[in-house]
Amino acid sequence: MKRAGLTVVFCSIFVAILFAASSTHAQANFRGLTVTPVRNEVSARIGKVTRTTVRVTNNTNDPLTVVLSVQNFSASNYSYDHVFSKFDDDWVRPEEPSVELAPGEEKDMKFVIDVPQTVSPGGHYFALTASADMSSDGYERIAQVISMLFLSIDGEHVISGSINNEELPFVIFDDKLVYSYDASNTGNVHYNAEFFGRIGGFLYESADSKFTHTLLPDTVRRVGGSVQMPFLPGYYTLTYGYKTDLSEEIVTKRAGILYLPPWSIIFVVLLVLSAKWLTQLRRSSNKTNV
């Protein structure tokens, strides 16, 4: 009886494993519509035609009619969520407005960039969009995938930025300093910025805490980081800022930090209490001797 029970349990586990594996396999094989690359960096000149390519793939078991279009994209201040809007011009356009893809088929699709004289130098940002109607069983489903086009128009590029609205504690008790600030791109072209922070003091310099973000022109991004504090309490200096991939200039600021770990406060309290107790003991001893 016990052996039969074990056999039933083993079979149940085996079926569950097979079901999980088949579900995972099905999900892996049914990914809908995809496009690569996700991010496309292109340089172009005014009055000259440039082309860029994206690869569109039908990962379904049905044929798809894929419609290509172009949208503007930008980033909302602080949160840096992507914001898409209608592109009312045609100087960035698909070479073919649509394509038929068989199940599992992929195809390279070209987009034409024909920059007119009215376009200003610097960064311009578009969402190269592929859409397909995947409605079935009475449910309307429109698949839409995007390749981000980071377009730089030749001319005078202004690379500048600033740091503002810092949130920095002056006194900290934790062994990790957490800070945040607004990083502004005040130029006319996007750049990748490597942000850093480090703590320094008397005979101490921490390693840099680093992370990277992209900053679009005329936008503000709220960024934050953390730095590991040393063991000893004291007055330290936080150096923070960022360096772009387009310039050697480093945007840097500094702030003073008073670090008081809990153990140091307890130590001072015990030291004061010990000194007070010794003083009282000495006074008591002197009175006894008199």
PDB file of C-alpha atoms in Angstrom:
ATOM      1  CA  MET A   1       0.000   0.000   0.000  1.00  0.00           C
ATOM      2  CA  LYS A   2       2.811   2.374   0.911  1.00  0.00           C
ATOM      3  CA  ARG A   3       4.673   1.444  -2.283  1.00  0.00           C
ATOM      4  CA  ALA A   4       1.590   2.184  -4.417  1.00  0.00           C
ATOM      5  CA  GLY A   5       1.237   5.557  -2.723  1.00  0.00           C
ATOM      6  CA  LEU A   6       4.874   6.427  -3.490  1.00  0.00           C
ATOM      7  CA  THR A   7       4.358   5.402  -7.115  1.00  0.00           C
ATOM      8  CA  VAL A   8       1.340   7.712  -7.429  1.00  0.00           C
ATOM      9  CA  VAL A   9       3.285  10.621  -5.889  1.00  0.00           C
ATOM     10  CA  PHE A  10       6.255  10.031  -8.230  1.00  0.00           C
ATOM     11  CA  CYS A  11       3.968   9.939 -11.297  1.00  0.00           C
ATOM     12  CA  SER A  12       2.249  13.138 -10.201  1.00  0.00           C
ATOM     13  CA  ILE A  13       5.591  14.912  -9.820  1.00  0.00           C
ATOM     14  CA  PHE A  14       6.759  13.594 -13.211  1.00  0.00           C
ATOM     15  CA  VAL A  15       3.565  14.850 -14.928  1.00  0.00           C
ATOM     16  CA  ALA A  16       3.929  18.239 -13.238  1.00  0.00           C
ATOM     17  CA  ILE A  17       7.539  18.524 -14.453  1.00  0.00           C
ATOM     18  CA  LEU A  18       6.520  17.607 -18.013  1.00  0.00           C
ATOM     19  CA  PHE A  19       3.675  20.140 -17.916  1.00  0.00           C
ATOM     20  CA  ALA A  20       5.968  22.913 -16.659  1.00  0.00           C
ATOM     21  CA  ALA A  21       8.583  22.074 -19.289  1.00  0.00           C
ATOM     22  CA  SER A  22       6.026  22.027 -22.109  1.00  0.00           C
ATOM     23  CA  SER A  23       4.547  25.345 -20.913  1.00  0.00           C
ATOM     24  CA  THR A  24       8.002  26.938 -20.813  1.00  0.00           C
ATOM     25  CA  HIS A  25       8.761  25.556 -24.282  1.00  0.00           C
ATOM     26  CA  ALA A  26       5.487  26.922 -25.634  1.00  0.00           C
ATOM     27  CA  GLN A  27       6.186  30.356 -24.176  1.00  0.00           C
ATOM     28  CA  ALA A  28       9.693  30.337 -25.634  1.00  0.00           C
ATOM     29  CA  ASN A  29       8.352  29.451 -29.124  1.00  0.00           C
ATOM     30  CA  PHE A  30       5.467  31.938 -29.045  1.00  0.00           C
ATOM     31  CA  ARG A  31       6.941  35.380 -28.605  1.00  0.00           C
ATOM     32  CA  GLY A  32       4.782  37.237 -31.114  1.00  0.00           C
ATOM     33  CA  LEU A  33       6.436  40.003 -33.125  1.00  0.00           C
ATOM     34  CA  THR A  34      10.002  41.170 -32.421  1.00  0.00           C
ATOM     35  CA  VAL A  35      12.318  43.826 -33.812  1.00  0.00           C
ATOM     36  CA  THR A  36      16.081  44.331 -33.472  1.00  0.00           C
ATOM     37  CA  PRO A  37      18.073  46.298 -32.582  1.00  0.00           C
ATOM     38  CA  VAL A  38      16.208  47.789 -29.655  1.00  0.00           C
ATOM     39  CA  ARG A  39      18.405  50.908 -29.877  1.00  0.00           C
ATOM     40  CA  ASN A  40      19.819  52.260 -33.128  1.00  0.00           C
ATOM     41  CA  GLU A  41      22.507  55.006 -33.174  1.00  0.00           C
ATOM     42  CA  VAL A  42      22.720  56.842 -36.530  1.00  0.00           C
ATOM     43  CA  SER A  43      24.502  59.987 -37.733  1.00  0.00           C
ATOM     44  CA  ALA A  44      23.145  61.958 -40.701  1.00  0.00           C
ATOM     45  CA  ARG A  45      23.840  65.134 -42.643  1.00  0.00           C
ATOM     46  CA  ILE A  46      21.472  67.840 -43.784  1.00  0.00           C
ATOM     47  CA  GLY A  47      20.661  67.409 -47.480  1.00  0.00           C
ATOM     48  CA  LYS A  48      22.015  63.858 -47.645  1.00  0.00           C
ATOM     49  CA  VAL A  49      19.960  60.651 -47.629  1.00  0.00           C
ATOM     50  CA  THR A  50      20.897  58.029 -45.023  1.00  0.00           C
ATOM     51  CA  ARG A  51      19.355  54.613 -44.460  1.00  0.00           C
ATOM     52  CA  THR A  52      19.129  52.434 -41.403  1.00  0.00           C
ATOM     53  CA  THR A  53      17.924  48.843 -41.072  1.00  0.00           C
ATOM     54  CA  VAL A  54      15.821  46.988 -38.513  1.00  0.00           C
ATOM     55  CA  ARG A  55      15.106  43.268 -38.509  1.00  0.00           C
ATOM     56  CA  VAL A  56      11.456  42.282 -38.011  1.00  0.00           C
ATOM     57  CA  THR A  57      10.669  38.682 -37.030  1.00  0.00           C
ATOM     58  CA  ASN A  58       7.384  36.787 -36.961  1.00  0.00           C
ATOM     59  CA  ASN A  59       7.671  34.368 -34.037  1.00  0.00           C
ATOM     60  CA  THR A  60       4.104  33.076 -34.356  1.00  0.00           C
ATOM     61  CA  ASN A  61       2.607  30.099 -36.163  1.00  0.00           C
ATOM     62  CA  ASP A  62       0.527  32.320 -38.452  1.00  0.00           C
ATOM     63  CA  PRO A  63       1.399  34.683 -41.327  1.00  0.00           C
ATOM     64  CA  LEU A  64       1.449  38.363 -40.347  1.00  0.00           C
ATOM     65  CA  THR A  65       1.041  41.622 -42.217  1.00  0.00           C
ATOM     66  CA  VAL A  66       3.505  43.980 -40.537  1.00  0.00           C
ATOM     67  CA  VAL A  67       2.906  47.723 -40.933  1.00  0.00           C
ATOM     68  CA  LEU A  68       5.878  50.055 -40.468  1.00  0.00           C
ATOM     69  CA  SER A  69       5.622  53.622 -39.189  1.00  0.00           C
ATOM     70  CA  VAL A  70       7.577  56.332 -37.374  1.00  0.00           C
ATOM     71  CA  GLN A  71       6.792  58.130 -34.112  1.00  0.00           C
ATOM     72  CA  ASN A  72       8.589  60.816 -32.128  1.00  0.00           C
ATOM     73  CA  PHE A  73       9.838  59.813 -28.729  1.00  0.00           C
ATOM     74  CA  SER A  74      11.148  61.765 -25.770  1.00  0.00           C
ATOM     75  CA  ALA A  75      11.579  61.241 -22.038  1.00  0.00           C
ATOM     76  CA  SER A  76       9.515  62.766 -19.252  1.00  0.00           C
ATOM     77  CA  ASN A  77      11.466  64.799 -16.752  1.00  0.00           C
ATOM     78  CA  TYR A  78      12.654  63.136 -13.533  1.00  0.00           C
ATOM     79  CA  SER A  79      11.115  59.661 -14.034  1.00  0.00           C
ATOM     80  CA  TYR A  80      12.489  59.409 -17.592  1.00  0.00           C
ATOM     81  CA  ASP A  81       9.550  57.346 -18.828  1.00  0.00           C
ATOM     82  CA  HIS A  82       9.396  57.219 -22.622  1.00  0.00           C
ATOM     83  CA  VAL A  83       6.797  59.509 -24.190  1.00  0.00           C
ATOM     84  CA  PHE A  84       5.618  58.801 -27.764  1.00  0.00           C
ATOM     85  CA  SER A  85       3.879  61.254 -30.082  1.00  0.00           C
ATOM     86  CA  LYS A  86       2.794  61.491 -33.707  1.00  0.00           C
ATOM     87  CA  PHE A  87       5.475  62.361 -36.273  1.00  0.00           C
ATOM     88  CA  ASP A  88       3.828  64.742 -38.722  1.00  0.00           C
ATOM     89  CA  ASP A  89       6.670  64.832 -41.254  1.00  0.00           C
ATOM     90  CA  ASP A  90       8.124  62.254 -43.631  1.00  0.00           C
ATOM     91  CA  TRP A  91      11.863  62.918 -43.652  1.00  0.00           C
ATOM     92  CA  VAL A  92      12.197  59.759 -41.561  1.00  0.00           C
ATOM     93  CA  ARG A  93      10.052  57.066 -43.201  1.00  0.00           C
ATOM     94  CA  PRO A  94       9.977  53.327 -43.978  1.00  0.00           C
ATOM     95  CA  GLU A  95      11.200  52.397 -47.462  1.00  0.00           C
ATOM     96  CA  GLU A  96       8.268  49.951 -47.645  1.00  0.00           C
ATOM     97  CA  PRO A  97       5.108  50.724 -45.637  1.00  0.00           C
ATOM     98  CA  SER A  98       4.331  47.049 -44.935  1.00  0.00           C
ATOM     99  CA  VAL A  99       5.663  43.520 -45.356  1.00  0.00           C
ATOM    100  CA  GLU A 100       4.152  40.016 -45.327  1.00  0.00           C
ATOM    101  CA  LEU A 101       5.959  37.600 -43.014  1.00  0.00           C
ATOM    102  CA  ALA A 102       5.395  33.846 -43.017  1.00  0.00           C
ATOM    103  CA  PRO A 103       5.495  31.960 -39.680  1.00  0.00           C
ATOM    104  CA  GLY A 104       9.048  32.088 -38.322  1.00  0.00           C
ATOM    105  CA  GLU A 105      10.218  34.440 -41.093  1.00  0.00           C
ATOM    106  CA  GLU A 106      12.441  37.458 -40.475  1.00  0.00           C
ATOM    107  CA  LYS A 107      13.236  40.308 -42.800  1.00  0.00           C
ATOM    108  CA  ASP A 108      15.503  43.356 -42.793  1.00  0.00           C
ATOM    109  CA  MET A 109      13.478  46.528 -43.347  1.00  0.00           C
ATOM    110  CA  LYS A 110      15.031  49.852 -44.321  1.00  0.00           C
ATOM    111  CA  PHE A 111      14.088  53.297 -43.073  1.00  0.00           C
ATOM    112  CA  VAL A 112      15.018  56.393 -45.090  1.00  0.00           C
ATOM    113  CA  ILE A 113      16.443  59.479 -43.335  1.00  0.00           C
ATOM    114  CA  ASP A 114      16.302  62.481 -45.699  1.00  0.00           C
ATOM    115  CA  VAL A 115      17.219  65.488 -43.534  1.00  0.00           C
ATOM    116  CA  PRO A 116      15.795  68.823 -44.820  1.00  0.00           C
ATOM    117  CA  GLN A 117      17.503  72.192 -44.400  1.00  0.00           C
ATOM    118  CA  THR A 118      14.992  73.233 -41.733  1.00  0.00           C
ATOM    119  CA  VAL A 119      16.155  70.580 -39.241  1.00  0.00           C
ATOM    120  CA  SER A 120      18.497  71.830 -36.524  1.00  0.00           C
ATOM    121  CA  PRO A 121      21.817  70.091 -35.741  1.00  0.00           C
ATOM    122  CA  GLY A 122      21.967  67.855 -32.690  1.00  0.00           C
ATOM    123  CA  GLY A 123      19.868  64.996 -31.408  1.00  0.00           C
ATOM    124  CA  HIS A 124      16.499  63.918 -32.809  1.00  0.00           C
ATOM    125  CA  TYR A 125      14.684  60.855 -31.504  1.00  0.00           C
ATOM    126  CA  PHE A 126      12.259  58.486 -33.187  1.00  0.00           C
ATOM    127  CA  ALA A 127      10.487  55.195 -32.567  1.00  0.00           C
ATOM    128  CA  LEU A 128      10.717  52.961 -35.648  1.00  0.00           C
ATOM    129  CA  THR A 129       7.513  51.002 -35.149  1.00  0.00           C
ATOM    130  CA  ALA A 130       6.345  47.629 -36.488  1.00  0.00           C
ATOM    131  CA  SER A 131       2.693  46.699 -35.909  1.00  0.00           C
ATOM    132  CA  ALA A 132       0.642  43.615 -36.714  1.00  0.00           C
ATOM    133  CA  ASP A 133      -2.997  42.634 -36.179  1.00  0.00           C
ATOM    134  CA  MET A 134      -2.983  39.435 -34.097  1.00  0.00           C
ATOM    135  CA  SER A 135      -6.690  39.381 -33.272  1.00  0.00           C
ATOM    136  CA  SER A 136      -8.305  35.983 -32.762  1.00  0.00           C
ATOM    137  CA  ASP A 137     -11.415  34.382 -31.229  1.00  0.00           C
ATOM    138  CA  GLY A 138     -13.213  37.718 -31.229  1.00  0.00           C
ATOM    139  CA  TYR A 139     -10.497  39.463 -29.202  1.00  0.00           C
ATOM    140  CA  GLU A 140      -8.729  42.426 -30.781  1.00  0.00           C
ATOM    141  CA  ARG A 141      -4.970  42.341 -30.288  1.00  0.00           C
ATOM    142  CA  ILE A 142      -2.518  44.665 -32.009  1.00  0.00           C
ATOM    143  CA  ALA A 143       1.136  43.770 -31.507  1.00  0.00           C
ATOM    144  CA  GLN A 144       3.515  46.735 -31.639  1.00  0.00           C
ATOM    145  CA  VAL A 145       7.285  46.657 -31.222  1.00  0.00           C
ATOM    146  CA  ILE A 146       9.755  49.528 -31.393  1.00  0.00           C
ATOM    147  CA  SER A 147      13.385  50.157 -32.301  1.00  0.00           C
ATOM    148  CA  MET A 148      14.594  53.419 -30.757  1.00  0.00           C
ATOM    149  CA  LEU A 149      16.391  55.647 -33.284  1.00  0.00           C
ATOM    150  CA  PHE A 150      18.924  57.995 -31.671  1.00  0.00           C
ATOM    151  CA  LEU A 151      19.679  60.295 -34.609  1.00  0.00           C
ATOM    152  CA  SER A 152      22.507  62.839 -34.516  1.00  0.00           C
ATOM    153  CA  ILE A 153      22.410  65.550 -37.204  1.00  0.00           C
ATOM    154  CA  ASP A 154      25.841  66.921 -38.115  1.00  0.00           C
ATOM    155  CA  GLY A 155      26.572  70.521 -37.197  1.00  0.00           C
ATOM    156  CA  GLU A 156      27.290  72.387 -33.983  1.00  0.00           C
ATOM    157  CA  HIS A 157      26.821  70.014 -31.066  1.00  0.00           C
ATOM    158  CA  VAL A 158      26.550  71.543 -27.592  1.00  0.00           C
ATOM    159  CA  ILE A 159      27.580  69.141 -24.830  1.00  0.00           C
ATOM    160  CA  SER A 160      26.754  70.505 -21.391  1.00  0.00           C
ATOM    161  CA  GLY A 161      25.030  69.540 -18.181  1.00  0.00           C
ATOM    162  CA  SER A 162      24.447  70.414 -14.548  1.00  0.00           C
ATOM    163  CA  ILE A 163      23.555  68.959 -11.147  1.00  0.00           C
ATOM    164  CA  ASN A 164      20.808  70.488  -8.982  1.00  0.00           C
ATOM    165  CA  ASN A 165      18.338  69.790  -6.154  1.00  0.00           C
ATOM    166  CA  GLU A 166      20.540  67.424  -4.191  1.00  0.00           C
ATOM    167  CA  GLU A 167      19.142  65.354  -1.356  1.00  0.00           C
ATOM    168  CA  LEU A 168      22.149  64.739   0.886  1.00  0.00           C
ATOM    169  CA  PRO A 169      22.090  64.174   4.653  1.00  0.00           C
ATOM    170  CA  PHE A 170      24.667  66.122   6.642  1.00  0.00           C
ATOM    171  CA  VAL A 171      24.667  63.637   9.542  1.00  0.00           C
ATOM    172  CA  ILE A 172      24.310  59.910   8.926  1.00  0.00           C
ATOM    173  CA  PHE A 173      24.281  56.943  11.280  1.00  0.00           C
ATOM    174  CA  ASP A 174      23.983  54.085   8.784  1.00  0.00           C
ATOM    175  CA  ASP A 175      27.034  52.443   7.201  1.00  0.00           C
ATOM    176  CA  LYS A 176      25.741  53.367   3.723  1.00  0.00           C
ATOM    177  CA  LEU A 177      25.211  56.893   2.434  1.00  0.00           C
ATOM    178  CA  VAL A 178      22.224  57.209   0.067  1.00  0.00           C
ATOM    179  CA  TYR A 179      21.944  60.346  -2.066  1.00  0.00           C
ATOM    180  CA  SER A 180      20.030  61.655  -5.089  1.00  0.00           C
ATOM    181  CA  TYR A 181      19.983  64.704  -7.369  1.00  0.00           C
ATOM    182  CA  ASP A 182      18.709  66.074 -10.691  1.00  0.00           C
ATOM    183  CA  ALA A 183      21.076  65.624 -13.648  1.00  0.00           C
ATOM    184  CA  SER A 184      20.235  68.012 -16.493  1.00  0.00           C
ATOM    185  CA  ASN A 185      21.363  67.752 -20.108  1.00  0.00           C
ATOM    186  CA  THR A 186      21.480  71.417 -21.144  1.00  0.00           C
ATOM    187  CA  GLY A 187      22.962  70.748 -24.593  1.00  0.00           C
ATOM    188  CA  ASN A 188      21.430  69.765 -27.930  1.00  0.00           C
ATOM    189  CA  VAL A 189      22.597  66.144 -28.258  1.00  0.00           C
ATOM    190  CA  HIS A 190      22.145  63.006 -26.148  1.00  0.00           C
ATOM    191  CA  TYR A 191      25.014  61.360 -24.333  1.00  0.00           C
ATOM    192  CA  ASN A 192      25.706  58.369 -22.124  1.00  0.00           C
ATOM    193  CA  ALA A 193      26.760  59.554 -18.686  1.00  0.00           C
ATOM    194  CA  GLU A 194      28.724  57.537 -16.151  1.00  0.00           C
ATOM    195  CA  PHE A 195      27.631  58.701 -12.712  1.00  0.00           C
ATOM    196  CA  PHE A 196      29.910  58.241  -9.732  1.00  0.00           C
ATOM    197  CA  GLY A 197      30.140  58.879  -6.001  1.00  0.00           C
ATOM    198  CA  ARG A 198      32.936  58.371  -3.488  1.00  0.00           C
ATOM    199  CA  ILE A 199      33.740  59.188   0.118  1.00  0.00           C
ATOM    200  CA  GLY A 200      37.065  60.676   1.188  1.00  0.00           C
ATOM    201  CA  GLY A 201      38.582  61.793   4.460  1.00  0.00           C
ATOM    202  CA  PHE A 202      41.770  61.774   6.507  1.00  0.00           C
ATOM    203  CA  LEU A 203      43.863  58.843   5.208  1.00  0.00           C
ATOM    204  CA  TYR A 204      40.751  57.330   3.567  1.00  0.00           C
ATOM    205  CA  GLU A 205      39.379  57.197   0.008  1.00  0.00           C
ATOM    206  CA  SER A 206      36.583  54.826  -1.005  1.00  0.00           C
ATOM    207  CA  ALA A 207      36.205  53.147  -4.383  1.00  0.00           C
ATOM    208  CA  ASP A 208      33.864  54.841  -6.836  1.00  0.00           C
ATOM    209  CA  SER A 209      30.232  53.740  -6.894  1.00  0.00           C
ATOM    210  CA  LYS A 210      29.320  53.862 -10.610  1.00  0.00           C
ATOM    211  CA  PHE A 211      26.229  53.524 -12.798  1.00  0.00           C
ATOM    212  CA  THR A 212      25.345  54.672 -16.321  1.00  0.00           C
ATOM    213  CA  HIS A 213      22.312  56.458 -17.790  1.00  0.00           C
ATOM    214  CA  THR A 214      21.473  58.119 -21.112  1.00  0.00           C
ATOM    215  CA  LEU A 215      20.515  61.795 -20.931  1.00  0.00           C
ATOM    216  CA  LEU A 216      18.458  63.328 -23.745  1.00  0.00           C
ATOM    217  CA  PRO A 217      18.841  67.036 -24.614  1.00  0.00           C
ATOM    218  CA  ASP A 218      16.880  69.572 -22.594  1.00  0.00           C
ATOM    219  CA  THR A 219      15.704  66.989 -20.057  1.00  0.00           C
ATOM    220  CA  VAL A 220      16.155  66.390 -16.333  1.00  0.00           C
ATOM    221  CA  ARG A 221      16.699  62.939 -14.876  1.00  0.00           C
ATOM    222  CA  ARG A 222      16.463  62.130 -11.190  1.00  0.00           C
ATOM    223  CA  VAL A 223      19.380  59.871 -10.324  1.00  0.00           C
ATOM    224  CA  GLY A 224      20.602  58.381  -7.094  1.00  0.00           C
ATOM    225  CA  GLY A 225      23.340  56.257  -5.685  1.00  0.00           C
ATOM    226  CA  SER A 226      24.881  54.945  -2.494  1.00  0.00           C
ATOM    227  CA  VAL A 227      28.388  54.819  -1.050  1.00  0.00           C
ATOM    228  CA  GLN A 228      29.761  52.495   1.607  1.00  0.00           C
ATOM    229  CA  MET A 229      30.982  54.423   4.654  1.00  0.00           C
ATOM    230  CA  PRO A 230      34.255  53.593   6.435  1.00  0.00           C
ATOM    231  CA  PHE A 231      34.469  51.936   9.836  1.00  0.00           C
ATOM    232  CA  LEU A 232      35.605  54.969  11.802  1.00  0.00           C
ATOM    233  CA  PRO A 233      33.356  57.960  12.569  1.00  0.00           C
ATOM    234  CA  GLY A 234      34.379  61.416  11.456  1.00  0.00           C
ATOM    235  CA  TYR A 235      33.884  64.228   8.997  1.00  0.00           C
ATOM    236  CA  TYR A 236      34.091  63.067   5.375  1.00  0.00           C
ATOM    237  CA  THR A 237      33.612  64.552   1.914  1.00  0.00           C
ATOM    238  CA  LEU A 238      31.250  63.083  -0.662  1.00  0.00           C
ATOM    239  CA  THR A 239      32.387  63.722  -4.241  1.00  0.00           C
ATOM    240  CA  TYR A 240      29.717  63.003  -6.840  1.00  0.00           C
ATOM    241  CA  GLY A 241      28.906  63.813 -10.461  1.00  0.00           C
ATOM    242  CA  TYR A 242      29.186  62.350 -13.948  1.00  0.00           C
ATOM    243  CA  LYS A 243      31.305  62.165 -17.087  1.00  0.00           C
ATOM    244  CA  THR A 244      29.861  61.834 -20.596  1.00  0.00           C
ATOM    245  CA  ASP A 245      31.079  59.683 -23.456  1.00  0.00           C
ATOM    246  CA  LEU A 246      31.318  62.792 -25.675  1.00  0.00           C
ATOM    247  CA  SER A 247      33.515  65.043 -23.529  1.00  0.00           C
ATOM    248  CA  GLU A 248      36.489  64.904 -21.194  1.00  0.00           C
ATOM    249  CA  GLU A 249      34.842  67.408 -18.865  1.00  0.00           C
ATOM    250  CA  ILE A 250      33.574  65.966 -15.578  1.00  0.00           C
ATOM    251  CA  VAL A 251      30.577  67.550 -13.839  1.00  0.00           C
ATOM    252  CA  THR A 252      31.499  67.353 -10.140  1.00  0.00           C
ATOM    253  CA  LYS A 253      30.176  68.548  -6.783  1.00  0.00           C
ATOM    254  CA  ARG A 254      31.260  67.977  -3.168  1.00  0.00           C
ATOM    255  CA  ALA A 255      29.445  67.911   0.176  1.00  0.00           C
ATOM    256  CA  GLY A 256      30.539  67.443   3.793  1.00  0.00           C
ATOM    257  CA  ILE A 257      29.193  64.427   5.699  1.00  0.00           C
ATOM    258  CA  LEU A 258      29.358  63.858   9.457  1.00  0.00           C
ATOM    259  CA  TYR A 259      29.413  60.110  10.053  1.00  0.00           C
ATOM    260  CA  LEU A 260      28.376  58.803  13.481  1.00  0.00           C
ATOM    261  CA  PRO A 261      27.902  55.023  13.492  1.00  0.00           C
ATOM    262  CA  PRO A 262      25.763  53.748  16.389  1.00  0.00           C
ATOM    263  CA  TRP A 263      28.679  51.951  18.015  1.00  0.00           C
ATOM    264  CA  SER A 264      30.608  55.236  18.252  1.00  0.00           C
ATOM    265  CA  ILE A 265      27.691  56.941  20.018  1.00  0.00           C
ATOM    266  CA  ILE A 266      27.397  54.032  22.461  1.00  0.00           C
ATOM    267  CA  PHE A 267      31.150  54.190  22.996  1.00  0.00           C
ATOM    268  CA  VAL A 268      31.017  57.929  23.798  1.00  0.00           C
ATOM    269  CA  VAL A 269      28.075  57.426  26.158  1.00  0.00           C
ATOM    270  CA  LEU A 270      29.912  54.618  27.972  1.00  0.00           C
ATOM    271  CA  LEU A 271      33.045  56.766  28.098  1.00  0.00           C
ATOM    272  CA  VAL A 272      31.120  59.669  29.641  1.00  0.00           C
ATOM    273  CA  LEU A 273      29.393  57.387  32.141  1.00  0.00           C
ATOM    274  CA  SER A 274      32.719  55.766  33.039  1.00  0.00           C
ATOM    275  CA  ALA A 275      34.349  59.170  33.524  1.00  0.00           C
ATOM    276  CA  LYS A 276      31.418  60.283  35.673  1.00  0.00           C
ATOM    277  CA  TRP A 277      31.596  57.099  37.742  1.00  0.00           C
ATOM    278  CA  LEU A 278      35.364  57.470  38.242  1.00  0.00           C
ATOM    279  CA  THR A 279      34.906  61.105  39.286  1.00  0.00           C
ATOM    280  CA  GLN A 280      32.247  60.156  41.825  1.00  0.00           C
ATOM    281  CA  LEU A 281      34.416  57.308  43.091  1.00  0.00           C
ATOM    282  CA  ARG A 282      37.395  59.631  43.524  1.00  0.00           C
ATOM    283  CA  ARG A 283      35.297  62.211  45.388  1.00  0.00           C
ATOM    284  CA  SER A 284      33.909  59.484  47.639  1.00  0.00           C
ATOM    285  CA  SER A 285      37.445  58.240  48.330  1.00  0.00           C
ATOM    286  CA  ASN A 286      38.680  61.753  49.183  1.00  0.00           C
ATOM    287  CA  LYS A 287      35.822  62.291  51.627  1.00  0.00           C
ATOM    288  CA  THR A 288      36.632  59.001  53.341  1.00  0.00           C
ATOM    289  CA  ASN A 289      40.284  59.949  53.726  1.00  0.00           C
ATOM    290  CA  VAL A 290      39.354  63.294  55.264  1.00  0.00           C
TER     291      VAL A 290
END
